[in-house]
Amino acid sequence: MKIDSFCSEDTYQLGITMGKQAKKGDIYCLDGDLGVGKTVFTQGFAKGLGIEEPVSSPTFTILQEYEGSHLPLYHFDVYRIADVLEMEEVGYDDYFYGDGVCLIEWAERIKEILPMNYKTITIKKDLEKGFDYREITISNAPL
């Protein structure tokens, strides 16, 4: 499915909608270059899960946990992962197969440990359609 986002508010609202529809055990892999709106999407997704606290990218901590009124959110940023074994140190399987929802940025770096069922959300800029335009594609695995 492809969705046109003409501003950051569109991306945020899509996140809210998807967060409201999320179920325990869902895994979403966020794909896109730096600055395309992955964090904006995640902030909306968190809002849809009933999370009121500020949400930021966990670039330097690998994982941020948020407790929502519907489900917990496990937000991974694995950009700095050098080896998949580092994910074992984080205890990734407790999160992937836990009671919440996972959003994973830069998931292609850990594709060998991803479960069979996940969704990929790809966000791309298209400057021909405007500076704020984003094409958002939602698909089933694989990356």
mmCIF file with all atom_site columns, C-alpha atoms in Angstrom:
data_model
loop_
_atom_site.group_PDB
_atom_site.id
_atom_site.type_symbol
_atom_site.label_atom_id
_atom_site.label_alt_id
_atom_site.label_comp_id
_atom_site.label_asym_id
_atom_site.label_entity_id
_atom_site.label_seq_id
_atom_site.pdbx_PDB_ins_code
_atom_site.Cartn_x
_atom_site.Cartn_y
_atom_site.Cartn_z
_atom_site.occupancy
_atom_site.B_iso_or_equiv
_atom_site.pdbx_formal_charge
_atom_site.auth_seq_id
_atom_site.auth_comp_id
_atom_site.auth_asym_id
_atom_site.auth_atom_id
_atom_site.pdbx_PDB_model_num
ATOM 1   C CA . MET A 1 1   ? 0.000  0.000   0.000  1.00 0.00 ? 1   MET A CA 1
ATOM 2   C CA . LYS A 1 2   ? 1.329  3.468   -0.894 1.00 0.00 ? 2   LYS A CA 1
ATOM 3   C CA . ILE A 1 3   ? 0.337  6.625   0.942  1.00 0.00 ? 3   ILE A CA 1
ATOM 4   C CA . ASP A 1 4   ? 1.092  10.217  0.001  1.00 0.00 ? 4   ASP A CA 1
ATOM 5   C CA . SER A 1 5   ? 2.182  12.463  2.850  1.00 0.00 ? 5   SER A CA 1
ATOM 6   C CA . PHE A 1 6   ? 2.266  16.143  1.968  1.00 0.00 ? 6   PHE A CA 1
ATOM 7   C CA . CYS A 1 7   ? 3.457  17.367  5.377  1.00 0.00 ? 7   CYS A CA 1
ATOM 8   C CA . SER A 1 8   ? 4.777  16.061  8.676  1.00 0.00 ? 8   SER A CA 1
ATOM 9   C CA . GLU A 1 9   ? 1.248  16.190  10.130 1.00 0.00 ? 9   GLU A CA 1
ATOM 10  C CA . ASP A 1 10  ? 0.119  13.632  7.509  1.00 0.00 ? 10  ASP A CA 1
ATOM 11  C CA . THR A 1 11  ? 2.964  11.324  8.551  1.00 0.00 ? 11  THR A CA 1
ATOM 12  C CA . TYR A 1 12  ? 2.122  11.844  12.227 1.00 0.00 ? 12  TYR A CA 1
ATOM 13  C CA . GLN A 1 13  ? -1.572 11.087  11.636 1.00 0.00 ? 13  GLN A CA 1
ATOM 14  C CA . LEU A 1 14  ? -0.727 7.897   9.736  1.00 0.00 ? 14  LEU A CA 1
ATOM 15  C CA . GLY A 1 15  ? 1.347  6.871   12.748 1.00 0.00 ? 15  GLY A CA 1
ATOM 16  C CA . ILE A 1 16  ? -1.618 7.500   15.076 1.00 0.00 ? 16  ILE A CA 1
ATOM 17  C CA . THR A 1 17  ? -3.907 5.406   12.888 1.00 0.00 ? 17  THR A CA 1
ATOM 18  C CA . MET A 1 18  ? -1.462 2.512   12.730 1.00 0.00 ? 18  MET A CA 1
ATOM 19  C CA . GLY A 1 19  ? -0.722 2.725   16.453 1.00 0.00 ? 19  GLY A CA 1
ATOM 20  C CA . LYS A 1 20  ? -4.436 2.418   17.232 1.00 0.00 ? 20  LYS A CA 1
ATOM 21  C CA . GLN A 1 21  ? -4.606 -0.713  15.046 1.00 0.00 ? 21  GLN A CA 1
ATOM 22  C CA . ALA A 1 22  ? -1.452 -2.347  16.467 1.00 0.00 ? 22  ALA A CA 1
ATOM 23  C CA . LYS A 1 23  ? -1.661 -5.654  18.283 1.00 0.00 ? 23  LYS A CA 1
ATOM 24  C CA . LYS A 1 24  ? 0.543  -7.446  20.779 1.00 0.00 ? 24  LYS A CA 1
ATOM 25  C CA . GLY A 1 25  ? 3.539  -8.967  18.998 1.00 0.00 ? 25  GLY A CA 1
ATOM 26  C CA . ASP A 1 26  ? 3.408  -6.706  15.937 1.00 0.00 ? 26  ASP A CA 1
ATOM 27  C CA . ILE A 1 27  ? 6.776  -5.741  14.515 1.00 0.00 ? 27  ILE A CA 1
ATOM 28  C CA . TYR A 1 28  ? 7.233  -2.784  12.184 1.00 0.00 ? 28  TYR A CA 1
ATOM 29  C CA . CYS A 1 29  ? 10.526 -2.088  10.443 1.00 0.00 ? 29  CYS A CA 1
ATOM 30  C CA . LEU A 1 30  ? 11.035 1.569   9.538  1.00 0.00 ? 30  LEU A CA 1
ATOM 31  C CA . ASP A 1 31  ? 13.102 2.130   6.439  1.00 0.00 ? 31  ASP A CA 1
ATOM 32  C CA . GLY A 1 32  ? 14.253 5.470   5.083  1.00 0.00 ? 32  GLY A CA 1
ATOM 33  C CA . ASP A 1 33  ? 17.144 7.884   4.912  1.00 0.00 ? 33  ASP A CA 1
ATOM 34  C CA . LEU A 1 34  ? 18.027 10.284  7.712  1.00 0.00 ? 34  LEU A CA 1
ATOM 35  C CA . GLY A 1 35  ? 15.521 13.104  8.004  1.00 0.00 ? 35  GLY A CA 1
ATOM 36  C CA . VAL A 1 36  ? 12.623 11.524  6.092  1.00 0.00 ? 36  VAL A CA 1
ATOM 37  C CA . GLY A 1 37  ? 10.230 11.395  9.046  1.00 0.00 ? 37  GLY A CA 1
ATOM 38  C CA . LYS A 1 38  ? 10.764 8.076   10.818 1.00 0.00 ? 38  LYS A CA 1
ATOM 39  C CA . THR A 1 39  ? 10.714 9.785   14.214 1.00 0.00 ? 39  THR A CA 1
ATOM 40  C CA . VAL A 1 40  ? 7.606  11.817  13.322 1.00 0.00 ? 40  VAL A CA 1
ATOM 41  C CA . PHE A 1 41  ? 5.857  8.598   12.286 1.00 0.00 ? 41  PHE A CA 1
ATOM 42  C CA . THR A 1 42  ? 6.994  6.925   15.530 1.00 0.00 ? 42  THR A CA 1
ATOM 43  C CA . GLN A 1 43  ? 5.703  9.841   17.622 1.00 0.00 ? 43  GLN A CA 1
ATOM 44  C CA . GLY A 1 44  ? 2.285  9.460   16.005 1.00 0.00 ? 44  GLY A CA 1
ATOM 45  C CA . PHE A 1 45  ? 2.382  5.687   16.424 1.00 0.00 ? 45  PHE A CA 1
ATOM 46  C CA . ALA A 1 46  ? 3.144  6.128   20.122 1.00 0.00 ? 46  ALA A CA 1
ATOM 47  C CA . LYS A 1 47  ? 0.238  8.565   20.453 1.00 0.00 ? 47  LYS A CA 1
ATOM 48  C CA . GLY A 1 48  ? -2.030 5.932   18.856 1.00 0.00 ? 48  GLY A CA 1
ATOM 49  C CA . LEU A 1 49  ? -0.907 3.460   21.541 1.00 0.00 ? 49  LEU A CA 1
ATOM 50  C CA . GLY A 1 50  ? -1.875 5.953   24.250 1.00 0.00 ? 50  GLY A CA 1
ATOM 51  C CA . ILE A 1 51  ? 1.677  7.041   25.086 1.00 0.00 ? 51  ILE A CA 1
ATOM 52  C CA . GLU A 1 52  ? 1.748  10.605  26.368 1.00 0.00 ? 52  GLU A CA 1
ATOM 53  C CA . GLU A 1 53  ? 5.447  11.060  27.161 1.00 0.00 ? 53  GLU A CA 1
ATOM 54  C CA . PRO A 1 54  ? 7.825  12.584  24.589 1.00 0.00 ? 54  PRO A CA 1
ATOM 55  C CA . VAL A 1 55  ? 9.218  10.091  22.063 1.00 0.00 ? 55  VAL A CA 1
ATOM 56  C CA . SER A 1 56  ? 12.635 10.495  20.473 1.00 0.00 ? 56  SER A CA 1
ATOM 57  C CA . SER A 1 57  ? 14.938 8.340   18.391 1.00 0.00 ? 57  SER A CA 1
ATOM 58  C CA . PRO A 1 58  ? 16.992 5.944   20.550 1.00 0.00 ? 58  PRO A CA 1
ATOM 59  C CA . THR A 1 59  ? 20.094 6.321   18.344 1.00 0.00 ? 59  THR A CA 1
ATOM 60  C CA . PHE A 1 60  ? 22.609 6.152   21.182 1.00 0.00 ? 60  PHE A CA 1
ATOM 61  C CA . THR A 1 61  ? 20.764 3.692   23.422 1.00 0.00 ? 61  THR A CA 1
ATOM 62  C CA . ILE A 1 62  ? 19.522 1.169   20.820 1.00 0.00 ? 62  ILE A CA 1
ATOM 63  C CA . LEU A 1 63  ? 16.195 0.760   22.635 1.00 0.00 ? 63  LEU A CA 1
ATOM 64  C CA . GLN A 1 64  ? 13.616 3.017   24.262 1.00 0.00 ? 64  GLN A CA 1
ATOM 65  C CA . GLU A 1 65  ? 10.644 1.501   26.081 1.00 0.00 ? 65  GLU A CA 1
ATOM 66  C CA . TYR A 1 66  ? 7.353  3.357   26.455 1.00 0.00 ? 66  TYR A CA 1
ATOM 67  C CA . GLU A 1 67  ? 4.333  2.247   28.421 1.00 0.00 ? 67  GLU A CA 1
ATOM 68  C CA . GLY A 1 68  ? 1.082  2.970   26.582 1.00 0.00 ? 68  GLY A CA 1
ATOM 69  C CA . SER A 1 69  ? -2.495 2.730   27.743 1.00 0.00 ? 69  SER A CA 1
ATOM 70  C CA . HIS A 1 70  ? -3.085 0.015   25.105 1.00 0.00 ? 70  HIS A CA 1
ATOM 71  C CA . LEU A 1 71  ? 0.303  -1.676  24.680 1.00 0.00 ? 71  LEU A CA 1
ATOM 72  C CA . PRO A 1 72  ? 3.959  -0.991  25.430 1.00 0.00 ? 72  PRO A CA 1
ATOM 73  C CA . LEU A 1 73  ? 6.149  0.267   22.585 1.00 0.00 ? 73  LEU A CA 1
ATOM 74  C CA . TYR A 1 74  ? 9.687  -1.011  22.097 1.00 0.00 ? 74  TYR A CA 1
ATOM 75  C CA . HIS A 1 75  ? 11.465 1.451   19.810 1.00 0.00 ? 75  HIS A CA 1
ATOM 76  C CA . PHE A 1 76  ? 14.766 0.159   18.442 1.00 0.00 ? 76  PHE A CA 1
ATOM 77  C CA . ASP A 1 77  ? 17.347 2.070   16.433 1.00 0.00 ? 77  ASP A CA 1
ATOM 78  C CA . VAL A 1 78  ? 19.954 -0.447  15.316 1.00 0.00 ? 78  VAL A CA 1
ATOM 79  C CA . TYR A 1 79  ? 21.961 1.912   13.109 1.00 0.00 ? 79  TYR A CA 1
ATOM 80  C CA . ARG A 1 80  ? 25.006 1.576   15.375 1.00 0.00 ? 80  ARG A CA 1
ATOM 81  C CA . ILE A 1 81  ? 24.811 -2.227  15.669 1.00 0.00 ? 81  ILE A CA 1
ATOM 82  C CA . ALA A 1 82  ? 28.054 -3.662  14.312 1.00 0.00 ? 82  ALA A CA 1
ATOM 83  C CA . ASP A 1 83  ? 27.104 -7.302  14.826 1.00 0.00 ? 83  ASP A CA 1
ATOM 84  C CA . VAL A 1 84  ? 23.799 -9.078  15.382 1.00 0.00 ? 84  VAL A CA 1
ATOM 85  C CA . LEU A 1 85  ? 25.250 -10.554 18.579 1.00 0.00 ? 85  LEU A CA 1
ATOM 86  C CA . GLU A 1 86  ? 24.871 -7.094  20.129 1.00 0.00 ? 86  GLU A CA 1
ATOM 87  C CA . MET A 1 87  ? 21.114 -7.586  19.894 1.00 0.00 ? 87  MET A CA 1
ATOM 88  C CA . GLU A 1 88  ? 21.403 -10.620 22.143 1.00 0.00 ? 88  GLU A CA 1
ATOM 89  C CA . GLU A 1 89  ? 22.978 -8.377  24.783 1.00 0.00 ? 89  GLU A CA 1
ATOM 90  C CA . VAL A 1 90  ? 19.894 -6.171  24.587 1.00 0.00 ? 90  VAL A CA 1
ATOM 91  C CA . GLY A 1 91  ? 17.680 -9.239  24.987 1.00 0.00 ? 91  GLY A CA 1
ATOM 92  C CA . TYR A 1 92  ? 15.866 -8.586  21.712 1.00 0.00 ? 92  TYR A CA 1
ATOM 93  C CA . ASP A 1 93  ? 13.810 -11.796 21.814 1.00 0.00 ? 93  ASP A CA 1
ATOM 94  C CA . ASP A 1 94  ? 12.102 -10.658 25.027 1.00 0.00 ? 94  ASP A CA 1
ATOM 95  C CA . TYR A 1 95  ? 10.844 -7.665  23.061 1.00 0.00 ? 95  TYR A CA 1
ATOM 96  C CA . PHE A 1 96  ? 10.203 -9.295  19.674 1.00 0.00 ? 96  PHE A CA 1
ATOM 97  C CA . TYR A 1 97  ? 8.107  -11.993 21.355 1.00 0.00 ? 97  TYR A CA 1
ATOM 98  C CA . GLY A 1 98  ? 6.891  -9.929  24.314 1.00 0.00 ? 98  GLY A CA 1
ATOM 99  C CA . ASP A 1 99  ? 3.709  -8.158  25.276 1.00 0.00 ? 99  ASP A CA 1
ATOM 100 C CA . GLY A 1 100 ? 4.162  -5.027  23.191 1.00 0.00 ? 100 GLY A CA 1
ATOM 101 C CA . VAL A 1 101 ? 4.794  -3.652  19.734 1.00 0.00 ? 101 VAL A CA 1
ATOM 102 C CA . CYS A 1 102 ? 8.257  -3.181  18.182 1.00 0.00 ? 102 CYS A CA 1
ATOM 103 C CA . LEU A 1 103 ? 9.284  -0.385  15.848 1.00 0.00 ? 103 LEU A CA 1
ATOM 104 C CA . ILE A 1 104 ? 12.764 -1.010  14.443 1.00 0.00 ? 104 ILE A CA 1
ATOM 105 C CA . GLU A 1 105 ? 14.742 1.635   12.574 1.00 0.00 ? 105 GLU A CA 1
ATOM 106 C CA . TRP A 1 106 ? 17.526 0.410   10.252 1.00 0.00 ? 106 TRP A CA 1
ATOM 107 C CA . ALA A 1 107 ? 16.183 -3.145  10.553 1.00 0.00 ? 107 ALA A CA 1
ATOM 108 C CA . GLU A 1 108 ? 18.047 -4.315  7.441  1.00 0.00 ? 108 GLU A CA 1
ATOM 109 C CA . ARG A 1 109 ? 21.127 -4.528  9.702  1.00 0.00 ? 109 ARG A CA 1
ATOM 110 C CA . ILE A 1 110 ? 19.496 -7.309  11.736 1.00 0.00 ? 110 ILE A CA 1
ATOM 111 C CA . LYS A 1 111 ? 17.321 -9.004  9.122  1.00 0.00 ? 111 LYS A CA 1
ATOM 112 C CA . GLU A 1 112 ? 18.688 -12.465 9.980  1.00 0.00 ? 112 GLU A CA 1
ATOM 113 C CA . ILE A 1 113 ? 17.061 -12.338 13.446 1.00 0.00 ? 113 ILE A CA 1
ATOM 114 C CA . LEU A 1 114 ? 13.742 -10.787 12.450 1.00 0.00 ? 114 LEU A CA 1
ATOM 115 C CA . PRO A 1 115 ? 10.686 -13.012 12.890 1.00 0.00 ? 115 PRO A CA 1
ATOM 116 C CA . MET A 1 116 ? 8.930  -14.268 9.759  1.00 0.00 ? 116 MET A CA 1
ATOM 117 C CA . ASN A 1 117 ? 5.986  -11.879 10.114 1.00 0.00 ? 117 ASN A CA 1
ATOM 118 C CA . TYR A 1 118 ? 6.611  -8.169  10.193 1.00 0.00 ? 118 TYR A CA 1
ATOM 119 C CA . LYS A 1 119 ? 5.610  -5.105  8.258  1.00 0.00 ? 119 LYS A CA 1
ATOM 120 C CA . THR A 1 120 ? 8.007  -2.733  6.553  1.00 0.00 ? 120 THR A CA 1
ATOM 121 C CA . ILE A 1 121 ? 7.226  0.974   6.445  1.00 0.00 ? 121 ILE A CA 1
ATOM 122 C CA . THR A 1 122 ? 9.386  2.735   3.877  1.00 0.00 ? 122 THR A CA 1
ATOM 123 C CA . ILE A 1 123 ? 9.448  6.532   3.827  1.00 0.00 ? 123 ILE A CA 1
ATOM 124 C CA . LYS A 1 124 ? 10.970 8.300   0.811  1.00 0.00 ? 124 LYS A CA 1
ATOM 125 C CA . LYS A 1 125 ? 11.301 11.904  -0.249 1.00 0.00 ? 125 LYS A CA 1
ATOM 126 C CA . ASP A 1 126 ? 10.326 13.011  -3.750 1.00 0.00 ? 126 ASP A CA 1
ATOM 127 C CA . LEU A 1 127 ? 11.506 16.591  -4.171 1.00 0.00 ? 127 LEU A CA 1
ATOM 128 C CA . GLU A 1 128 ? 9.692  16.867  -7.498 1.00 0.00 ? 128 GLU A CA 1
ATOM 129 C CA . LYS A 1 129 ? 6.442  16.697  -5.512 1.00 0.00 ? 129 LYS A CA 1
ATOM 130 C CA . GLY A 1 130 ? 7.600  19.227  -2.914 1.00 0.00 ? 130 GLY A CA 1
ATOM 131 C CA . PHE A 1 131 ? 10.085 19.622  -0.078 1.00 0.00 ? 131 PHE A CA 1
ATOM 132 C CA . ASP A 1 132 ? 7.664  18.201  2.523  1.00 0.00 ? 132 ASP A CA 1
ATOM 133 C CA . TYR A 1 133 ? 6.285  15.383  0.363  1.00 0.00 ? 133 TYR A CA 1
ATOM 134 C CA . ARG A 1 134 ? 6.891  11.781  1.440  1.00 0.00 ? 134 ARG A CA 1
ATOM 135 C CA . GLU A 1 135 ? 5.860  8.543   -0.214 1.00 0.00 ? 135 GLU A CA 1
ATOM 136 C CA . ILE A 1 136 ? 5.103  5.986   2.488  1.00 0.00 ? 136 ILE A CA 1
ATOM 137 C CA . THR A 1 137 ? 4.906  2.342   1.489  1.00 0.00 ? 137 THR A CA 1
ATOM 138 C CA . ILE A 1 138 ? 3.578  -0.294  3.871  1.00 0.00 ? 138 ILE A CA 1
ATOM 139 C CA . SER A 1 139 ? 4.325  -3.902  2.975  1.00 0.00 ? 139 SER A CA 1
ATOM 140 C CA . ASN A 1 140 ? 4.677  -7.313  4.545  1.00 0.00 ? 140 ASN A CA 1
ATOM 141 C CA . ALA A 1 141 ? 8.125  -8.853  5.105  1.00 0.00 ? 141 ALA A CA 1
ATOM 142 C CA . PRO A 1 142 ? 10.861 -9.034  3.855  1.00 0.00 ? 142 PRO A CA 1
ATOM 143 C CA . LEU A 1 143 ? 12.991 -5.891  3.826  1.00 0.00 ? 143 LEU A CA 1
#
